[in-house]
Short mmCIF file of C-alpha atoms in Angstrom, two decimals:
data_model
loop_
_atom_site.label_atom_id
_atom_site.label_comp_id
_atom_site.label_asym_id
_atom_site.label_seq_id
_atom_site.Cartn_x
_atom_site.Cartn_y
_atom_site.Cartn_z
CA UNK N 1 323.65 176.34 127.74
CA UNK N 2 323.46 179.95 128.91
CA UNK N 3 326.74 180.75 126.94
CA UNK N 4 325.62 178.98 123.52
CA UNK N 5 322.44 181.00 123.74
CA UNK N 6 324.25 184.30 124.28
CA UNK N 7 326.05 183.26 120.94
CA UNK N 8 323.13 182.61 119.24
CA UNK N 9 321.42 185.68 120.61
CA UNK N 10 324.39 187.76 119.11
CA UNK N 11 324.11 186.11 115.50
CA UNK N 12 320.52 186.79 115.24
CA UNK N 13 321.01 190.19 116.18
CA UNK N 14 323.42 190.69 113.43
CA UNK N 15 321.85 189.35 111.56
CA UNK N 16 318.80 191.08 111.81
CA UNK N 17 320.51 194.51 112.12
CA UNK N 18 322.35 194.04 109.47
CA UNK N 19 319.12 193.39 107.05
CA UNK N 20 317.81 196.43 108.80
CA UNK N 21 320.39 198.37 107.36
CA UNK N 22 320.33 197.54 103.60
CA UNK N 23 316.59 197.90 104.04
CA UNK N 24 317.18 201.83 104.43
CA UNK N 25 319.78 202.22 101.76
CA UNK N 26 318.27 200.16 99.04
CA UNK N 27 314.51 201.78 99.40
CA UNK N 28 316.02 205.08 99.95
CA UNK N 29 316.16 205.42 103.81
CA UNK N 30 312.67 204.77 104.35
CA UNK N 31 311.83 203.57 108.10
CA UNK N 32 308.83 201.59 107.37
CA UNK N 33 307.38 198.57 109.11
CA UNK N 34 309.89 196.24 108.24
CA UNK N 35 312.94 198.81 109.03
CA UNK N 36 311.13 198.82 113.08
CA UNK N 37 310.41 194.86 112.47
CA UNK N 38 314.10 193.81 111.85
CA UNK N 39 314.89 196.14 114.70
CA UNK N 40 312.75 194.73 117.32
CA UNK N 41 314.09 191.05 116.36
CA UNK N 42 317.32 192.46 116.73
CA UNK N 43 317.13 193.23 119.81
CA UNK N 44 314.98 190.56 121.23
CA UNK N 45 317.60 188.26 122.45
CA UNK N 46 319.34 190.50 125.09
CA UNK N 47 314.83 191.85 126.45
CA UNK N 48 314.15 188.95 128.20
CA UNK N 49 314.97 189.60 131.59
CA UNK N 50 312.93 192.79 130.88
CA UNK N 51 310.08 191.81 128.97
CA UNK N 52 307.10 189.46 129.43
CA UNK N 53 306.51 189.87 125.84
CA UNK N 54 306.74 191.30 122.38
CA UNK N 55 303.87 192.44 120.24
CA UNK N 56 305.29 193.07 116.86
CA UNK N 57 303.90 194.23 113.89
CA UNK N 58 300.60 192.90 111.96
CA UNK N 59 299.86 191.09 115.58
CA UNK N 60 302.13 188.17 116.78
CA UNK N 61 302.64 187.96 119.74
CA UNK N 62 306.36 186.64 121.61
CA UNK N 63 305.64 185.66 125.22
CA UNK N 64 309.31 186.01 126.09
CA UNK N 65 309.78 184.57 129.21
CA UNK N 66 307.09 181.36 128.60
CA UNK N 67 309.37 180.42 126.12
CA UNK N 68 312.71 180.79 127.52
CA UNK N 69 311.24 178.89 130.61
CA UNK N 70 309.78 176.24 127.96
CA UNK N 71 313.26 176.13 126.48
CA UNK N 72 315.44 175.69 129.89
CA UNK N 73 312.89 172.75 130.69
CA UNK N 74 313.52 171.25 127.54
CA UNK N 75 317.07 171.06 128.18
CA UNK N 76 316.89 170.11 131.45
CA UNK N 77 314.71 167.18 130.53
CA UNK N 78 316.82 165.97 127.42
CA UNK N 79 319.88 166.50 129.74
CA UNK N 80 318.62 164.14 132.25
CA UNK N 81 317.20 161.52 130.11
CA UNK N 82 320.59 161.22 128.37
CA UNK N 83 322.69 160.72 131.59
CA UNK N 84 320.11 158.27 132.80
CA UNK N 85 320.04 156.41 129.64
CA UNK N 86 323.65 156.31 129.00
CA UNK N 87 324.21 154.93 132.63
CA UNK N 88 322.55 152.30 132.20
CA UNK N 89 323.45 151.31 128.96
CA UNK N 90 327.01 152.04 129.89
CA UNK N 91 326.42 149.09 132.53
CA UNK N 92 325.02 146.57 130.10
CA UNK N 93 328.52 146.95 127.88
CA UNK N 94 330.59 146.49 130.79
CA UNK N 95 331.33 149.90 131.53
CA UNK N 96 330.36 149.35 135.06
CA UNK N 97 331.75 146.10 136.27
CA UNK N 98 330.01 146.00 139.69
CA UNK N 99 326.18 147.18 139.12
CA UNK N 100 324.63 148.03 142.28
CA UNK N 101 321.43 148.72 143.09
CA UNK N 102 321.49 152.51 141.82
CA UNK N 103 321.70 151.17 138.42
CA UNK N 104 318.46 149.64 138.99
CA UNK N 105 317.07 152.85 140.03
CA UNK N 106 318.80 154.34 136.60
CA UNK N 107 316.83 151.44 134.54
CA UNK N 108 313.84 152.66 136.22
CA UNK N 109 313.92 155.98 135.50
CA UNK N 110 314.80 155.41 132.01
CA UNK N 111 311.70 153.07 132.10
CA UNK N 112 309.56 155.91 133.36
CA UNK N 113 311.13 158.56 130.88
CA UNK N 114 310.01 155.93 127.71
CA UNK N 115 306.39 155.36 129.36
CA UNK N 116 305.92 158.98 128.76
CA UNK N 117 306.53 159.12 124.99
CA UNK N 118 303.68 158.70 122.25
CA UNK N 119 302.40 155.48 123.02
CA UNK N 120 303.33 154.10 119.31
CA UNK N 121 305.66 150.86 118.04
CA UNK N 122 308.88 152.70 118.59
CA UNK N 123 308.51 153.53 122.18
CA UNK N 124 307.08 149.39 122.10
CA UNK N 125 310.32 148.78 120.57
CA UNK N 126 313.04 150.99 123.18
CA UNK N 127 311.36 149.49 125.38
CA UNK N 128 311.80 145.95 124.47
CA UNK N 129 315.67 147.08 124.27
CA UNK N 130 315.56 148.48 127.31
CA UNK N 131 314.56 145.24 128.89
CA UNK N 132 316.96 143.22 127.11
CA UNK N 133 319.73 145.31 128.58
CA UNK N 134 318.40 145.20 132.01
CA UNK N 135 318.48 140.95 131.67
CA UNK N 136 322.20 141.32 130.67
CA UNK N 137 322.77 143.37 133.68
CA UNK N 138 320.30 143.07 136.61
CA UNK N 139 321.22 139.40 137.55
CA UNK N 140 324.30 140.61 138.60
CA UNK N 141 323.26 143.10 141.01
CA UNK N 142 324.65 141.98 144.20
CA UNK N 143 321.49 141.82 147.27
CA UNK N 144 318.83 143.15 144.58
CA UNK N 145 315.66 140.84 145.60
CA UNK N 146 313.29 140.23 142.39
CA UNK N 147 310.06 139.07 144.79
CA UNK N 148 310.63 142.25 146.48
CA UNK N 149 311.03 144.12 143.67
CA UNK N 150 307.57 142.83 142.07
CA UNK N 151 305.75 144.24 145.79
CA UNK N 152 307.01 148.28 144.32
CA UNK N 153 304.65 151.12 143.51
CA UNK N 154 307.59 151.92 140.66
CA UNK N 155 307.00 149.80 137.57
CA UNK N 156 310.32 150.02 136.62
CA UNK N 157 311.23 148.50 139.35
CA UNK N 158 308.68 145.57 139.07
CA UNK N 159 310.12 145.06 135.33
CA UNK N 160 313.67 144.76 136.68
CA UNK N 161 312.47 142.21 139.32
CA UNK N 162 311.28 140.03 135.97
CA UNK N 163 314.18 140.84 133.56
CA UNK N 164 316.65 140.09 136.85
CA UNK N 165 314.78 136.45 136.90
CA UNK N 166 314.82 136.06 132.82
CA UNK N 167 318.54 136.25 132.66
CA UNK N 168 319.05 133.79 135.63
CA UNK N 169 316.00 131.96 136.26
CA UNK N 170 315.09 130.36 139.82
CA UNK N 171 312.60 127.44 139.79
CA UNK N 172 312.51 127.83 143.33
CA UNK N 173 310.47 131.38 143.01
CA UNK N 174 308.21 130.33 140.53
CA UNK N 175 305.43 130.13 142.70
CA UNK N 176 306.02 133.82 143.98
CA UNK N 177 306.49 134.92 140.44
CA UNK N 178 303.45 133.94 139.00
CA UNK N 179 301.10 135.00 141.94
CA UNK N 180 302.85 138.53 141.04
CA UNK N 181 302.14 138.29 137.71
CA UNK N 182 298.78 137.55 138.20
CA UNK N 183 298.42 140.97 140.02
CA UNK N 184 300.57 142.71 137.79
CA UNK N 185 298.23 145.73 135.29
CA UNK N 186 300.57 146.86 133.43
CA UNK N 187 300.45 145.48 129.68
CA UNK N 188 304.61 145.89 128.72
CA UNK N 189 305.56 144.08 132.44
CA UNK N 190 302.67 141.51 131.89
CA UNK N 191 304.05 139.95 128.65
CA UNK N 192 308.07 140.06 129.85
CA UNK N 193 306.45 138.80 133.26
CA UNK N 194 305.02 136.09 131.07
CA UNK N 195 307.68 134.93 129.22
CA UNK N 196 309.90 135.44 132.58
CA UNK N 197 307.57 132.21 134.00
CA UNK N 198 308.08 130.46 131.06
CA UNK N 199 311.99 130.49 131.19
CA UNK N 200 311.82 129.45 134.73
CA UNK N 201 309.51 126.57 133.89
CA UNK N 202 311.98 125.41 131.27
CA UNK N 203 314.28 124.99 133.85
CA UNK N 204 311.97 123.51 136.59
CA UNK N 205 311.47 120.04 137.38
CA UNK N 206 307.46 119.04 136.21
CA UNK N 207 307.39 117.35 138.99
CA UNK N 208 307.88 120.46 141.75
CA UNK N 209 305.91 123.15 140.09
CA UNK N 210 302.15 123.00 142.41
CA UNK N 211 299.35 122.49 140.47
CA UNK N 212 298.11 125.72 141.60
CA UNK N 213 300.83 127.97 139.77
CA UNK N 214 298.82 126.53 136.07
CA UNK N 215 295.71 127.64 138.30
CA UNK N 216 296.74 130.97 138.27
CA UNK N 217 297.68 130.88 135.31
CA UNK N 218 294.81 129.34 133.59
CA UNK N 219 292.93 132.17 135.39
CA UNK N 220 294.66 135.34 134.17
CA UNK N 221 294.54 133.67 130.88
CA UNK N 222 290.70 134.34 131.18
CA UNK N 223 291.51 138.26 131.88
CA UNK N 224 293.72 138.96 129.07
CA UNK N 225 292.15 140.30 126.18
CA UNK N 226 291.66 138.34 122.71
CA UNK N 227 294.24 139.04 119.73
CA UNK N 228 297.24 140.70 122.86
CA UNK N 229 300.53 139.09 122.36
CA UNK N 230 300.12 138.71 126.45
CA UNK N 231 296.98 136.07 125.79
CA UNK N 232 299.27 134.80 122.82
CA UNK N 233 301.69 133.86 124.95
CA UNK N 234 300.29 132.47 128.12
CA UNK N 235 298.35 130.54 125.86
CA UNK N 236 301.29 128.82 124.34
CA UNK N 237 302.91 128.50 127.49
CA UNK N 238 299.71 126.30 129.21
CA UNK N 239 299.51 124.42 126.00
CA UNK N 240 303.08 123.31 126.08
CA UNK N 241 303.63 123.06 129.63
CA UNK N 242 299.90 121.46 130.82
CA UNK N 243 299.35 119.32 128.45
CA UNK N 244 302.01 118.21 126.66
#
């Protein structure tokens, strides 16, 4: 990074020194404000290990060093978020034959990284994805423990407990699901929590799931809020599965 933006640092220079130039030949060697303008940009690349900032001419104002800083975050932060996300992914094509529990952690992180974007349909929509590609994966993580995951502060790691139970449902932890789902709060988990229980209900025997799992059902149902596609769904769910 340092090296591209010595290189970049170099061409504006020229660039700039180079305009300075023709400005004094063509007016007739006349330093005037734009002569000392050009200048200063020209040499603003290689001040900011000296500088705080730049005032330059008719009052703008280049905090130097609040920018580069901005600028090495950036990078830092796309940087990360690539590796993270490619990691993963790389998992769900195969690329890592034995997941273990750090990609998990990877799928959480990338997880946390999209809860921080604009809340707006895309991020709704990479993070649909990213669920789908933790179901293809997760259920092959050898010793990773989806009831244990839904206990976790993280809520990536709560969402890979689900998405580890929607690609391979277990009847038997029905019960435990739903009672986590019924303390789960956060929106995205809630509906892929929901539609986790319903796969596992496909799959269970009417006549082992407790009467009290629909209880707790029926009662989030009453928390949801009108028009969600969370109430949408659990309300489908009781329909078909209670009653008929």
């Amino acid at each position: 990074m340092k090296g591209r933006r010595r290189w970049l640092g170099a061409a504006v220079s020229l660039v700039a020194l180079f305009g300075a130039a023709a400005h004094l030949i063509w007016p007739g060697l006349k330093v005037d404000a734009i002569t000392v303008l050009l200048v200063v940009v020209a040499l603003v690349p290689w001040l900011g290990d000296l500088l705080e900032s730049i005032e330059l001419p008719g009052g703008w104002k280049v905090e130097y060093r609040d920018l580069q800083q901005r600028q090495d975050a950036l990078e830092r932060t796309t940087a990360e978020a690539s590796s993270t996300a490619q990691a993963a992914l790389g998992a769900a094509r195969g690329e890592d034959l034995a997941p273990t529990m750090e990609t998990v952690r990877l799928f959480a992180e990338e997880y946390r990284r999209l809860r921080k974007t604009p809340r707006e349909p895309a991020r709704t929509a990479e993070l649909d994805r990213l669920f789908g590609t933790m179901v293809t994966v997760l259920p092959r993580v050898p010793g990773f423990d989806p009831v244990q995951a839904f206990g976790d502060d993280e809520g990536g790691i709560r969402l890979a407990g689900y998405a580890a139970l929607y690609g391979r449902p277990d009847p038997a932890l029905l019960e435990e699901t739903v009672r986590a789902l019924s303390r789960e709060s956060t929106a995205f988990i809630q509906y892929w929590a929901i539609r986790t229980v319903a796969a596992m209900l496909e799959r269970a025997d009417p006549a082992d799931v407790p009467e009290e799992v629909f209880d707790m059902l029926q009662e989030l149902l009453g928390r949801l809020p009108n028009g969600t596609s969370r109430r949408e769904q659990l309300a489908r769910l009781l329909e078909t599965r209670r009653y008929g």
